[in-house]
Coordinates of N, CA and C in Angstrom, one line a residue:
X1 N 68.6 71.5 -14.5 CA 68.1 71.0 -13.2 C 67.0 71.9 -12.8
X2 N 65.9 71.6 -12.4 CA 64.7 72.2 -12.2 C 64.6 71.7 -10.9
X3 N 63.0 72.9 -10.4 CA 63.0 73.2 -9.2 C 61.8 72.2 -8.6
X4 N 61.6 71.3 -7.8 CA 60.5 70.9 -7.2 C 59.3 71.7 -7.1
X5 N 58.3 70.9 -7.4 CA 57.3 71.7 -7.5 C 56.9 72.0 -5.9
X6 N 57.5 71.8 -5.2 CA 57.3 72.4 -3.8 C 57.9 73.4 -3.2
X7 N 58.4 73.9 -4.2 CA 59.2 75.1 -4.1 C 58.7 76.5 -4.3
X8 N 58.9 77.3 -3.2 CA 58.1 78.3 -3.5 C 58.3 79.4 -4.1
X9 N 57.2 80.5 -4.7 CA 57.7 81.4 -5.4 C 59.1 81.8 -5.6
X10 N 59.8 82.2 -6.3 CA 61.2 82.5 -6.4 C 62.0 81.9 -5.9
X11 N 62.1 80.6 -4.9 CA 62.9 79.6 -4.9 C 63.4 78.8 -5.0
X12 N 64.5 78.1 -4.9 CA 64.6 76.6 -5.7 C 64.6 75.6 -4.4
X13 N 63.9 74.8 -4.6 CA 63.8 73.6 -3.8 C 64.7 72.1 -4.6
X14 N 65.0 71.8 -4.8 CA 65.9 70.4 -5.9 C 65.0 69.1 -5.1
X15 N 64.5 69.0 -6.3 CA 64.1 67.9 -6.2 C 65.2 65.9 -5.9
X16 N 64.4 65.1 -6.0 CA 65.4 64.0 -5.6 C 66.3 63.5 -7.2
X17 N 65.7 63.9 -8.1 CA 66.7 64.0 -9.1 C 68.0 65.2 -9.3
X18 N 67.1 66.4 -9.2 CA 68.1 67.5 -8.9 C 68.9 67.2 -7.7
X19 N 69.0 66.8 -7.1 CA 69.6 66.8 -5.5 C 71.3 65.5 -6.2
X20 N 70.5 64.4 -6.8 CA 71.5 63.1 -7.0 C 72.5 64.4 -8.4
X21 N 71.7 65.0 -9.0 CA 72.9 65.6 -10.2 C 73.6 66.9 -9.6
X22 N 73.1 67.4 -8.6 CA 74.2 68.4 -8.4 C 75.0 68.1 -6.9
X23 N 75.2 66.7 -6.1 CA 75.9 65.8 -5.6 C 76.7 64.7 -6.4
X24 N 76.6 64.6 -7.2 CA 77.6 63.5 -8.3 C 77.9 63.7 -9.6
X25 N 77.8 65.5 -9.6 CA 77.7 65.1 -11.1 C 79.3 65.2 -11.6
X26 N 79.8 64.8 -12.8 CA 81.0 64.9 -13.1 C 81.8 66.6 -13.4
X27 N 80.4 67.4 -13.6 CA 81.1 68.4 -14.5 C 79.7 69.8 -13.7
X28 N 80.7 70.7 -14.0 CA 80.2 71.6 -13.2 C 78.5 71.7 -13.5
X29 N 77.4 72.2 -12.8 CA 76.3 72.4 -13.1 C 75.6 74.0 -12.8
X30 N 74.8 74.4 -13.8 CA 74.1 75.7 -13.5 C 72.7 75.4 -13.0
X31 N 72.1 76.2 -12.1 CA 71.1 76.2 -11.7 C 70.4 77.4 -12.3
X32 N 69.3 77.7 -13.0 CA 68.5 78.6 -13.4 C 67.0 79.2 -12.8
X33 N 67.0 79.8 -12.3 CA 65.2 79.6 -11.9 C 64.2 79.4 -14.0
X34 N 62.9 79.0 -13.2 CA 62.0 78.7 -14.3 C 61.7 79.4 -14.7
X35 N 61.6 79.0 -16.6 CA 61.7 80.2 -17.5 C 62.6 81.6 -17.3
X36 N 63.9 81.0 -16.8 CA 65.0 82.1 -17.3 C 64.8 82.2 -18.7
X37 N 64.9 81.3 -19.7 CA 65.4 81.4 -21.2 C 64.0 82.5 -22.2
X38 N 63.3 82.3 -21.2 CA 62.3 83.2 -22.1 C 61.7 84.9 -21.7
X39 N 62.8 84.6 -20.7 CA 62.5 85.8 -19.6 C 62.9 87.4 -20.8
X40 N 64.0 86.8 -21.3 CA 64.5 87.7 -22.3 C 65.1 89.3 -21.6
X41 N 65.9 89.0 -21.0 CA 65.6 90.2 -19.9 C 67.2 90.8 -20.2
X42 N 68.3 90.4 -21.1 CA 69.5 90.9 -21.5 C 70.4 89.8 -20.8
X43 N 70.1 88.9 -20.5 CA 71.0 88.1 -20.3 C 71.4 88.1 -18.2
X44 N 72.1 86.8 -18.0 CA 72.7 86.9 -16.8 C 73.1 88.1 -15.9
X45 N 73.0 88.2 -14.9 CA 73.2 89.7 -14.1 C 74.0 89.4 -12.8
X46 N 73.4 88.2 -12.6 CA 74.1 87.5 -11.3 C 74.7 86.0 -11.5
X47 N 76.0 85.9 -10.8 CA 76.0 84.3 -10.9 C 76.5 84.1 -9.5
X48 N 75.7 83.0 -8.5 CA 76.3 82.4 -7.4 C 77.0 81.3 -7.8
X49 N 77.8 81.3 -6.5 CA 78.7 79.9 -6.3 C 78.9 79.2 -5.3
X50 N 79.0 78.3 -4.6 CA 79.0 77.9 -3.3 C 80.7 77.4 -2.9
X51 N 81.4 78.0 -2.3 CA 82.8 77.7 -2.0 C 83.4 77.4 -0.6
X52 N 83.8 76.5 -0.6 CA 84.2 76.0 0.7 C 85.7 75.3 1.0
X53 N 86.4 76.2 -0.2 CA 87.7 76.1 -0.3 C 88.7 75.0 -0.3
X54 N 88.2 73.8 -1.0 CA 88.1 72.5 -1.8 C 88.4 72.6 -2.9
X55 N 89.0 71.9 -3.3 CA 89.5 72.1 -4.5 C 88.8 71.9 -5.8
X56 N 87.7 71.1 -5.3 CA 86.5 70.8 -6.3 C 85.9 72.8 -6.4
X57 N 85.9 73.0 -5.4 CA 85.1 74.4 -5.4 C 86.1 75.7 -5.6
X58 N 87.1 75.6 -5.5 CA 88.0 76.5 -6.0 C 88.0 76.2 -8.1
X59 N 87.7 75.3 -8.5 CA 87.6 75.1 -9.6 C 86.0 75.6 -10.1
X60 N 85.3 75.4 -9.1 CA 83.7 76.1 -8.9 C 84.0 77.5 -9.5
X61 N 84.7 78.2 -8.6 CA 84.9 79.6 -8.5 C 85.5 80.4 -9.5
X62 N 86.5 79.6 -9.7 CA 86.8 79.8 -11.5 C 86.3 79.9 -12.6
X63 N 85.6 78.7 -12.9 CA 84.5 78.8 -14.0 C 83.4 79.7 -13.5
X64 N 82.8 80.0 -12.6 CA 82.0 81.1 -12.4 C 82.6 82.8 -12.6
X65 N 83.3 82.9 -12.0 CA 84.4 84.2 -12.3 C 84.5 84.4 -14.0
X66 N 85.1 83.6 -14.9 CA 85.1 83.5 -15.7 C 83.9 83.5 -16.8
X67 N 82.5 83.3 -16.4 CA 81.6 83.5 -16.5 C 80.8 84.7 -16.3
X68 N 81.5 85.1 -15.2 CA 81.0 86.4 -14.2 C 81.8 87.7 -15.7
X69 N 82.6 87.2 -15.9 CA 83.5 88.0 -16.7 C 82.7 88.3 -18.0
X70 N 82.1 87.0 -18.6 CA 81.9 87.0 -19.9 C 80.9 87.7 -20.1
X71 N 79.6 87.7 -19.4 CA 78.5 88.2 -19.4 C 78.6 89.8 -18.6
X72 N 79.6 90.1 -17.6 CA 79.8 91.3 -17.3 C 78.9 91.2 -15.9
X73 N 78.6 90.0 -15.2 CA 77.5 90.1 -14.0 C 78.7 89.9 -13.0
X74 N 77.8 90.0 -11.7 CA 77.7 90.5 -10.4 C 78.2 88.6 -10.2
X75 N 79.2 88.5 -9.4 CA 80.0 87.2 -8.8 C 79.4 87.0 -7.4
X76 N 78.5 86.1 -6.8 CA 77.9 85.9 -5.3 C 77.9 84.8 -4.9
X77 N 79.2 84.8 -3.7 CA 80.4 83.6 -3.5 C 79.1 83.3 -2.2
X78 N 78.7 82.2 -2.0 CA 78.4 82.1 -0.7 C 79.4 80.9 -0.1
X79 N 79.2 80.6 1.4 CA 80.0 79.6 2.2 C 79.1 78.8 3.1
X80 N 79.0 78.0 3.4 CA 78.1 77.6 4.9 C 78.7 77.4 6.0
X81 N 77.9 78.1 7.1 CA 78.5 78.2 8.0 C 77.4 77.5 9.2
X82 N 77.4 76.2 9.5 CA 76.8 75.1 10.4 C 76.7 74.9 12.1
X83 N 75.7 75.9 12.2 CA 75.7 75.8 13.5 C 75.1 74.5 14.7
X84 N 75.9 73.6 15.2 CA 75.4 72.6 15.5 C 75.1 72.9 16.8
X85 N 73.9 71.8 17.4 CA 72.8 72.1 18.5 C 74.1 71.1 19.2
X86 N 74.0 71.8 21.0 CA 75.0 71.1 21.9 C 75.2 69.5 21.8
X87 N 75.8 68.9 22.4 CA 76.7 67.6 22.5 C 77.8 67.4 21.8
X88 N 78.5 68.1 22.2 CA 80.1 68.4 22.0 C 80.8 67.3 23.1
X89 N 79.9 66.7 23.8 CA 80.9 65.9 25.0 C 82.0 66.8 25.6
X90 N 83.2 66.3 26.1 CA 84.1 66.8 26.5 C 84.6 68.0 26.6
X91 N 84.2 68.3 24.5 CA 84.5 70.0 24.5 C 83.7 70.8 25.1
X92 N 82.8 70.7 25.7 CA 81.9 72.1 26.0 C 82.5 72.7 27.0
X93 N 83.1 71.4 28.3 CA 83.9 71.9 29.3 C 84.6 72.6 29.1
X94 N 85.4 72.8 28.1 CA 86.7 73.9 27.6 C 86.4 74.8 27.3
X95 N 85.0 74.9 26.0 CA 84.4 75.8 25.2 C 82.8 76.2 25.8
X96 N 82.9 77.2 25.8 CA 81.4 78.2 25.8 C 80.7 78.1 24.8
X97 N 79.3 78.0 24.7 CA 78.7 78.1 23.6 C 78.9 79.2 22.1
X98 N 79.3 80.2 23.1 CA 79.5 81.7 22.1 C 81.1 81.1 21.6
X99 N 81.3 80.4 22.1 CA 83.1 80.4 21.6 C 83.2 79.2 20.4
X100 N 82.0 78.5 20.3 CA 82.4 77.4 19.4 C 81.3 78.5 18.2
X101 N 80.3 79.0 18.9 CA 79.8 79.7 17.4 C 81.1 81.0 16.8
X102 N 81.5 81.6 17.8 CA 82.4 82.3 17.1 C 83.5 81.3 16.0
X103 N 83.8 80.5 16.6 CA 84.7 80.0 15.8 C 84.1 79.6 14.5
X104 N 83.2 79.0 14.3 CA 82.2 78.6 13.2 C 82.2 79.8 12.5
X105 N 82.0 81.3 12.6 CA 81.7 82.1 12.1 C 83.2 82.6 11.4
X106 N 84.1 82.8 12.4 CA 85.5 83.1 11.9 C 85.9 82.0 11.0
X107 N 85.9 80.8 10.9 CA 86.0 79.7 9.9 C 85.2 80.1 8.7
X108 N 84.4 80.6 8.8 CA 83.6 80.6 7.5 C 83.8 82.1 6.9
X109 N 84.1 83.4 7.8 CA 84.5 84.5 7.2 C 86.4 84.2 6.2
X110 N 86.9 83.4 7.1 CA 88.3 83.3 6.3 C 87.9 82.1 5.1
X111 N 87.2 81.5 5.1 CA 86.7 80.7 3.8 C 86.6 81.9 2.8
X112 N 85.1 83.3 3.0 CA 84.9 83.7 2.3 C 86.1 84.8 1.6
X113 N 87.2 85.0 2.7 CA 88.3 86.1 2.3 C 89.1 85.3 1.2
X114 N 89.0 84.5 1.6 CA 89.9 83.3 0.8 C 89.3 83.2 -0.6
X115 N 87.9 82.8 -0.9 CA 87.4 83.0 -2.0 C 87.4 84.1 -2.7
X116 N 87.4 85.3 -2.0 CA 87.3 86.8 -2.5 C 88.5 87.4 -3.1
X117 N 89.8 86.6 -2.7 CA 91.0 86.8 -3.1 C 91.1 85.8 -4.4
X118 N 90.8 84.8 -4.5 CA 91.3 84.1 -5.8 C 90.4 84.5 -6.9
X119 N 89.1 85.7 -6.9 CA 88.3 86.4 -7.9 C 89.3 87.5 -8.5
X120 N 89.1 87.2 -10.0 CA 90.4 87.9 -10.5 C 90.2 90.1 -10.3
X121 N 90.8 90.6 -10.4 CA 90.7 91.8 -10.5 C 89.3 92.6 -11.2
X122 N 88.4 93.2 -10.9 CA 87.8 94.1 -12.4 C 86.3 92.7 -11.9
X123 N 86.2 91.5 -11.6 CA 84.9 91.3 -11.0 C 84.2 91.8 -10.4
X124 N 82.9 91.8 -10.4 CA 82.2 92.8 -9.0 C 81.9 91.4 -8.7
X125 N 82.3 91.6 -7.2 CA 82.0 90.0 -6.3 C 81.5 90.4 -4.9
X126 N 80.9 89.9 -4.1 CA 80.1 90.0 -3.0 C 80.3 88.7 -2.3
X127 N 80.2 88.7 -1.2 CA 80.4 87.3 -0.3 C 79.1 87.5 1.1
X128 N 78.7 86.2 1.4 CA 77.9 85.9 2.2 C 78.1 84.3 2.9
X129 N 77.4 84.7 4.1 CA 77.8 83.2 4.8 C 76.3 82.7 4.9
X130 N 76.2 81.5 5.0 CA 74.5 81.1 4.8 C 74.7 80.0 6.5
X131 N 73.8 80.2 7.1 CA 73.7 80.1 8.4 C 72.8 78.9 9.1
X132 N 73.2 77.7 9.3 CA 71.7 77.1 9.4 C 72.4 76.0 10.8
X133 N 71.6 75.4 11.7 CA 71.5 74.8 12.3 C 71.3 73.2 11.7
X134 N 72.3 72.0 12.4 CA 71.9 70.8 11.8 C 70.8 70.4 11.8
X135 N 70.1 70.0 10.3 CA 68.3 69.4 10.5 C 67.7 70.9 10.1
X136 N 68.5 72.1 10.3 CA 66.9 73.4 10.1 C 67.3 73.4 8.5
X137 N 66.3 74.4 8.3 CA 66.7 74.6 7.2 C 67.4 76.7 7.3
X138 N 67.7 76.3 5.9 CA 69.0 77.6 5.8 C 68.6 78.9 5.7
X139 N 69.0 79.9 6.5 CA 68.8 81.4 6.3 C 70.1 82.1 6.3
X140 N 69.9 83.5 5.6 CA 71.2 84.0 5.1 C 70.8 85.4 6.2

């Protein structure tokens, strides 16, 4: 899966092909930046994963782990955590703004503890929540 060419230095943008195979595809997928394979640099150092405590993605986390194992790299579980712009209707009367982001945020730290526990022993693993407003785009 390769990166749109509108993608900037060091990042991956997915194109509308890349976008349809890593939404449907049957079987797990790796993402590489360009010219990993000639980079020659000793191999994998890092592997991310995106987990959101699904069962599709708890099987994610597995084969990455086990990956993370084979090569001896650094395991980097991320979660998203969706902060949506007001029109809650009814709920806002109950809820404060800070109370529905807190919750958003506590939902997405127990996603990541949750992932950080089913990483087997002797992984080096790291967790992050990735932060974006509906329609923005994503910052960590």
């Amino acid at each position: 899966v390769g990166s749109s060419h509108r993608g900037g230095i060091g990042r991956v943008l997915a194109g509308s092909t890349a976008t349809t195979l890593l939404q449907g595809a049957p079987a797990a997928v790796a993402v590489a930046p360009r010219g990993y394979a000639e980079r020659g640099d000793g191999g994998v150092k890092r592997i991310g994963v995106a987990f959101d405590d699904s069962p599709e993605s708890r099987l994610a986390l597995a084969a990455a782990a086990e990956l993370a194992v084979a090569a001896g790299a650094e395991l980097v579980l991320f979660t998203g955590e969706v902060q949506s712009p007001f029109g809650y209707g009814p709920a806002i009367e109950a809820l404060t703004a800070g109370e529905v982001e807190d919750a958003a945020t506590e939902r997405a730290e127990d996603i990541l503890a949750t992932g950080v526990e089913l990483v087997p022993a002797g992984v080096n693993v790291s967790a992050h929540r990735v932060r974006a407003e509906l329609g923005a785009s994503l910052e960590r």
